[in-house]
Amino acid sequence: MAPSTSSAITLNINGEKYMLPVDHRTTLLDALRERLDLTGTKKGCDQGQCGACTVLLDGRRAVACLQLAVAAEGRAITTIEGVADGDRLHPVQQAFIDLDGYQCGYCTPGQICSALAVIEEHAAGWPSAVTDDVRPEAGVPALTAEEIRERMSGNLCRCGAYVSIVKAVARAAEVTTSEILMPEASMPAATMSEDKESAA
């Protein structure tokens, strides 16, 4: 008897469970877009080189075109549809709008998902290829434009809006906390202060 080439899997996407049968060769990108109608994640090069399909798997960046859907079962998947908290945009999304961090918008979902992880990784003290001092005692490096460019380098923007994207990531990093990968729990510092004042 030939081995089965399909499985029924359950994917945890943006806090909701989706059950679907898939061919074992189905990529996570195709499962999201073609099977679950979550089309916010874009298909670009389909070779893992442009970053347009970037999602978060357990809080870490992953290009969905190189990830098999069956391998994503049991992991927390965050797509662009799960970044905002209802009608309230995530600070990263708001910064992209305020500073015009997009032009055609095709790369924007992947850029925003990457930015979420970049800010989290930086806050955790992870060095990048351009970090001068990588010793643990050196602490968290400054999130300079050079650091942002290096950390976001896996995402290409065909419109060349890089300057605005760097500014948007820097702005978002200023107003977010380490809770950024849990959008429903994150809140800009100013809003948190206002809430405390109104509660007093």
CSV table of C-alpha atoms in Angstrom, one decimal:
chain,number,residue,atom,x,y,z
A,1,MET,CA,0.0,0.0,0.0
A,2,ALA,CA,1.4,3.3,-1.0
A,3,PRO,CA,2.0,5.9,1.7
A,4,SER,CA,-0.5,8.7,2.0
A,5,THR,CA,0.5,12.0,0.4
A,6,SER,CA,-2.0,14.1,2.3
A,7,SER,CA,-3.0,14.8,5.9
A,8,ALA,CA,-5.7,16.5,7.9
A,9,ILE,CA,-3.9,19.2,9.9
A,10,THR,CA,-4.9,22.0,12.3
A,11,LEU,CA,-3.2,25.3,12.0
A,12,ASN,CA,-3.2,27.9,14.8
A,13,ILE,CA,-3.4,31.2,12.9
A,14,ASN,CA,-3.9,34.5,14.6
A,15,GLY,CA,-5.3,32.7,17.7
A,16,GLU,CA,-7.8,30.7,15.8
A,17,LYS,CA,-7.7,27.1,14.8
A,18,TYR,CA,-8.2,26.1,11.1
A,19,MET,CA,-8.6,22.4,10.2
A,20,LEU,CA,-8.0,21.4,6.6
A,21,PRO,CA,-6.7,18.5,4.6
A,22,VAL,CA,-3.5,19.3,2.7
A,23,ASP,CA,-1.2,17.6,0.3
A,24,HIS,CA,2.1,17.2,2.1
A,25,ARG,CA,3.8,19.4,-0.5
A,26,THR,CA,1.5,22.3,0.1
A,27,THR,CA,3.4,25.4,1.3
A,28,LEU,CA,2.2,27.4,4.2
A,29,LEU,CA,1.9,30.3,1.8
A,30,ASP,CA,-0.5,28.4,-0.5
A,31,ALA,CA,-2.5,27.1,2.5
A,32,LEU,CA,-3.0,30.6,3.8
A,33,ARG,CA,-3.9,32.2,0.5
A,34,GLU,CA,-5.5,29.4,-1.5
A,35,ARG,CA,-7.1,27.3,1.1
A,36,LEU,CA,-8.0,29.7,4.0
A,37,ASP,CA,-8.4,32.9,2.0
A,38,LEU,CA,-5.9,34.8,4.2
A,39,THR,CA,-4.6,36.8,1.3
A,40,GLY,CA,-2.8,39.5,3.3
A,41,THR,CA,0.4,37.4,3.0
A,42,LYS,CA,1.7,38.0,-0.5
A,43,LYS,CA,3.4,35.7,-3.0
A,44,GLY,CA,6.4,37.4,-4.4
A,45,CYS,CA,9.4,35.4,-5.7
A,46,ASP,CA,8.2,32.0,-4.3
A,47,GLN,CA,11.8,31.3,-3.7
A,48,GLY,CA,12.4,32.7,-0.2
A,49,GLN,CA,14.3,35.7,-1.5
A,50,CYS,CA,12.0,38.7,-1.4
A,51,GLY,CA,10.3,38.4,2.0
A,52,ALA,CA,6.8,39.4,0.7
A,53,CYS,CA,5.4,36.2,2.3
A,54,THR,CA,7.0,36.8,5.8
A,55,VAL,CA,4.8,35.6,8.7
A,56,LEU,CA,5.7,34.9,12.3
A,57,LEU,CA,6.0,31.3,13.5
A,58,ASP,CA,6.2,31.2,17.3
A,59,GLY,CA,7.2,34.8,17.1
A,60,ARG,CA,10.1,34.3,14.7
A,61,ARG,CA,10.2,35.4,11.1
A,62,ALA,CA,9.6,32.8,8.5
A,63,VAL,CA,9.1,33.0,4.7
A,64,ALA,CA,5.8,31.1,4.2
A,65,CYS,CA,6.8,30.0,0.6
A,66,LEU,CA,9.6,27.8,2.0
A,67,GLN,CA,7.6,26.4,4.9
A,68,LEU,CA,5.4,23.3,4.5
A,69,ALA,CA,2.0,23.7,6.0
A,70,VAL,CA,2.3,20.3,7.7
A,71,ALA,CA,5.4,21.5,9.4
A,72,ALA,CA,3.6,24.5,10.8
A,73,GLU,CA,1.0,22.4,12.7
A,74,GLY,CA,1.1,23.0,16.4
A,75,ARG,CA,2.9,26.4,16.0
A,76,ALA,CA,1.5,29.8,16.6
A,77,ILE,CA,1.2,31.5,13.2
A,78,THR,CA,0.8,35.3,13.0
A,79,THR,CA,-0.1,36.8,9.6
A,80,ILE,CA,-0.8,40.4,8.8
A,81,GLU,CA,-4.5,39.8,9.5
A,82,GLY,CA,-3.7,39.1,13.1
A,83,VAL,CA,-1.5,42.1,13.8
A,84,ALA,CA,-4.1,44.8,14.6
A,85,ASP,CA,-6.3,44.7,17.6
A,86,GLY,CA,-9.7,45.0,16.1
A,87,ASP,CA,-10.0,48.5,14.6
A,88,ARG,CA,-6.9,49.7,16.5
A,89,LEU,CA,-3.8,49.4,14.4
A,90,HIS,CA,-0.6,48.0,15.8
A,91,PRO,CA,2.0,50.7,16.5
A,92,VAL,CA,4.1,49.3,13.6
A,93,GLN,CA,1.2,49.6,11.2
A,94,GLN,CA,0.4,53.1,12.4
A,95,ALA,CA,4.1,54.2,12.0
A,96,PHE,CA,4.1,52.8,8.4
A,97,ILE,CA,1.0,55.0,7.7
A,98,ASP,CA,2.3,58.1,9.5
A,99,LEU,CA,5.7,58.0,7.9
A,100,ASP,CA,4.6,56.7,4.4
A,101,GLY,CA,6.5,53.5,4.9
A,102,TYR,CA,4.9,51.9,1.8
A,103,GLN,CA,4.1,52.9,-1.8
A,104,CYS,CA,2.4,50.1,-3.8
A,105,GLY,CA,1.9,48.3,-0.5
A,106,TYR,CA,2.7,44.8,-1.9
A,107,CYS,CA,5.6,44.2,0.3
A,108,THR,CA,4.0,46.0,3.3
A,109,PRO,CA,2.5,42.9,5.0
A,110,GLY,CA,5.9,41.1,5.0
A,111,GLN,CA,7.7,44.3,6.0
A,112,ILE,CA,5.4,44.8,9.0
A,113,CYS,CA,5.7,41.1,10.1
A,114,SER,CA,9.5,41.4,9.9
A,115,ALA,CA,9.5,44.7,11.8
A,116,LEU,CA,7.5,43.1,14.6
A,117,ALA,CA,10.2,40.5,15.0
A,118,VAL,CA,13.1,42.9,14.4
A,119,ILE,CA,11.9,45.1,17.3
A,120,GLU,CA,11.5,42.1,19.6
A,121,GLU,CA,14.9,40.6,18.7
A,122,HIS,CA,16.6,44.0,19.2
A,123,ALA,CA,14.8,44.5,22.6
A,124,ALA,CA,16.0,41.1,23.6
A,125,GLY,CA,19.6,42.1,22.9
A,126,TRP,CA,20.2,40.0,19.9
A,127,PRO,CA,23.1,41.3,17.8
A,128,SER,CA,23.1,41.7,14.1
A,129,ALA,CA,25.8,41.5,11.5
A,130,VAL,CA,26.5,45.2,11.9
A,131,THR,CA,26.6,45.3,15.7
A,132,ASP,CA,30.0,46.6,16.8
A,133,ASP,CA,30.2,45.0,20.2
A,134,VAL,CA,28.5,41.6,20.5
A,135,ARG,CA,29.7,40.8,24.0
A,136,PRO,CA,26.8,40.1,26.3
A,137,GLU,CA,28.1,42.7,28.7
A,138,ALA,CA,27.8,45.3,26.0
A,139,GLY,CA,24.0,45.3,26.4
A,140,VAL,CA,21.4,46.1,23.8
A,141,PRO,CA,22.9,48.0,20.8
A,142,ALA,CA,21.4,51.2,19.7
A,143,LEU,CA,18.7,50.7,17.1
A,144,THR,CA,20.4,52.8,14.5
A,145,ALA,CA,19.3,53.1,10.9
A,146,GLU,CA,22.2,50.8,10.0
A,147,GLU,CA,20.9,48.2,12.5
A,148,ILE,CA,17.4,48.5,11.1
A,149,ARG,CA,18.6,48.2,7.5
A,150,GLU,CA,20.6,45.1,8.3
A,151,ARG,CA,17.8,43.4,10.3
A,152,MET,CA,15.2,44.2,7.7
A,153,SER,CA,17.5,43.2,4.8
A,154,GLY,CA,15.5,40.0,4.0
A,155,ASN,CA,12.5,42.1,2.8
A,156,LEU,CA,12.8,43.8,-0.6
A,157,CYS,CA,10.7,46.8,-1.6
A,158,ARG,CA,10.3,47.2,-5.3
A,159,CYS,CA,9.2,50.8,-4.9
A,160,GLY,CA,12.4,51.7,-3.0
A,161,ALA,CA,10.6,53.1,0.0
A,162,TYR,CA,13.4,52.0,2.3
A,163,VAL,CA,14.1,55.4,3.9
A,164,SER,CA,10.5,55.7,5.1
A,165,ILE,CA,10.4,52.0,6.2
A,166,VAL,CA,13.5,52.6,8.3
A,167,LYS,CA,12.0,55.6,9.9
A,168,ALA,CA,8.7,53.7,10.6
A,169,VAL,CA,10.5,50.8,12.3
A,170,ALA,CA,12.5,53.3,14.4
A,171,ARG,CA,9.2,55.1,15.4
A,172,ALA,CA,7.5,51.9,16.2
A,173,ALA,CA,10.4,50.7,18.3
A,174,GLU,CA,10.0,53.8,20.4
A,175,VAL,CA,6.4,53.3,21.3
A,176,THR,CA,6.2,49.5,21.7
A,177,THR,CA,7.3,47.1,24.4
A,178,SER,CA,8.5,43.6,24.5
A,179,GLU,CA,4.9,42.5,24.3
A,180,ILE,CA,4.9,43.5,20.6
A,181,LEU,CA,4.5,39.9,19.4
A,182,MET,CA,1.3,39.7,21.3
A,183,PRO,CA,-0.7,42.4,19.5
A,184,GLU,CA,-3.8,42.0,21.6
A,185,ALA,CA,-1.7,42.8,24.7
A,186,SER,CA,0.5,45.6,23.3
A,187,MET,CA,-0.4,49.2,23.6
A,188,PRO,CA,1.5,52.4,22.9
A,189,ALA,CA,3.0,53.9,26.0
A,190,ALA,CA,1.1,57.2,25.6
A,191,THR,CA,-2.2,55.3,25.5
A,192,MET,CA,-1.3,53.2,28.5
A,193,SER,CA,-0.6,56.4,30.5
A,194,GLU,CA,-3.9,58.0,29.3
A,195,ASP,CA,-5.8,54.9,30.5
A,196,LYS,CA,-4.1,55.0,33.9
A,197,GLU,CA,-5.0,58.7,34.2
A,198,SER,CA,-8.6,58.1,33.2
A,199,ALA,CA,-8.9,55.2,35.7
A,200,ALA,CA,-7.6,57.4,38.5
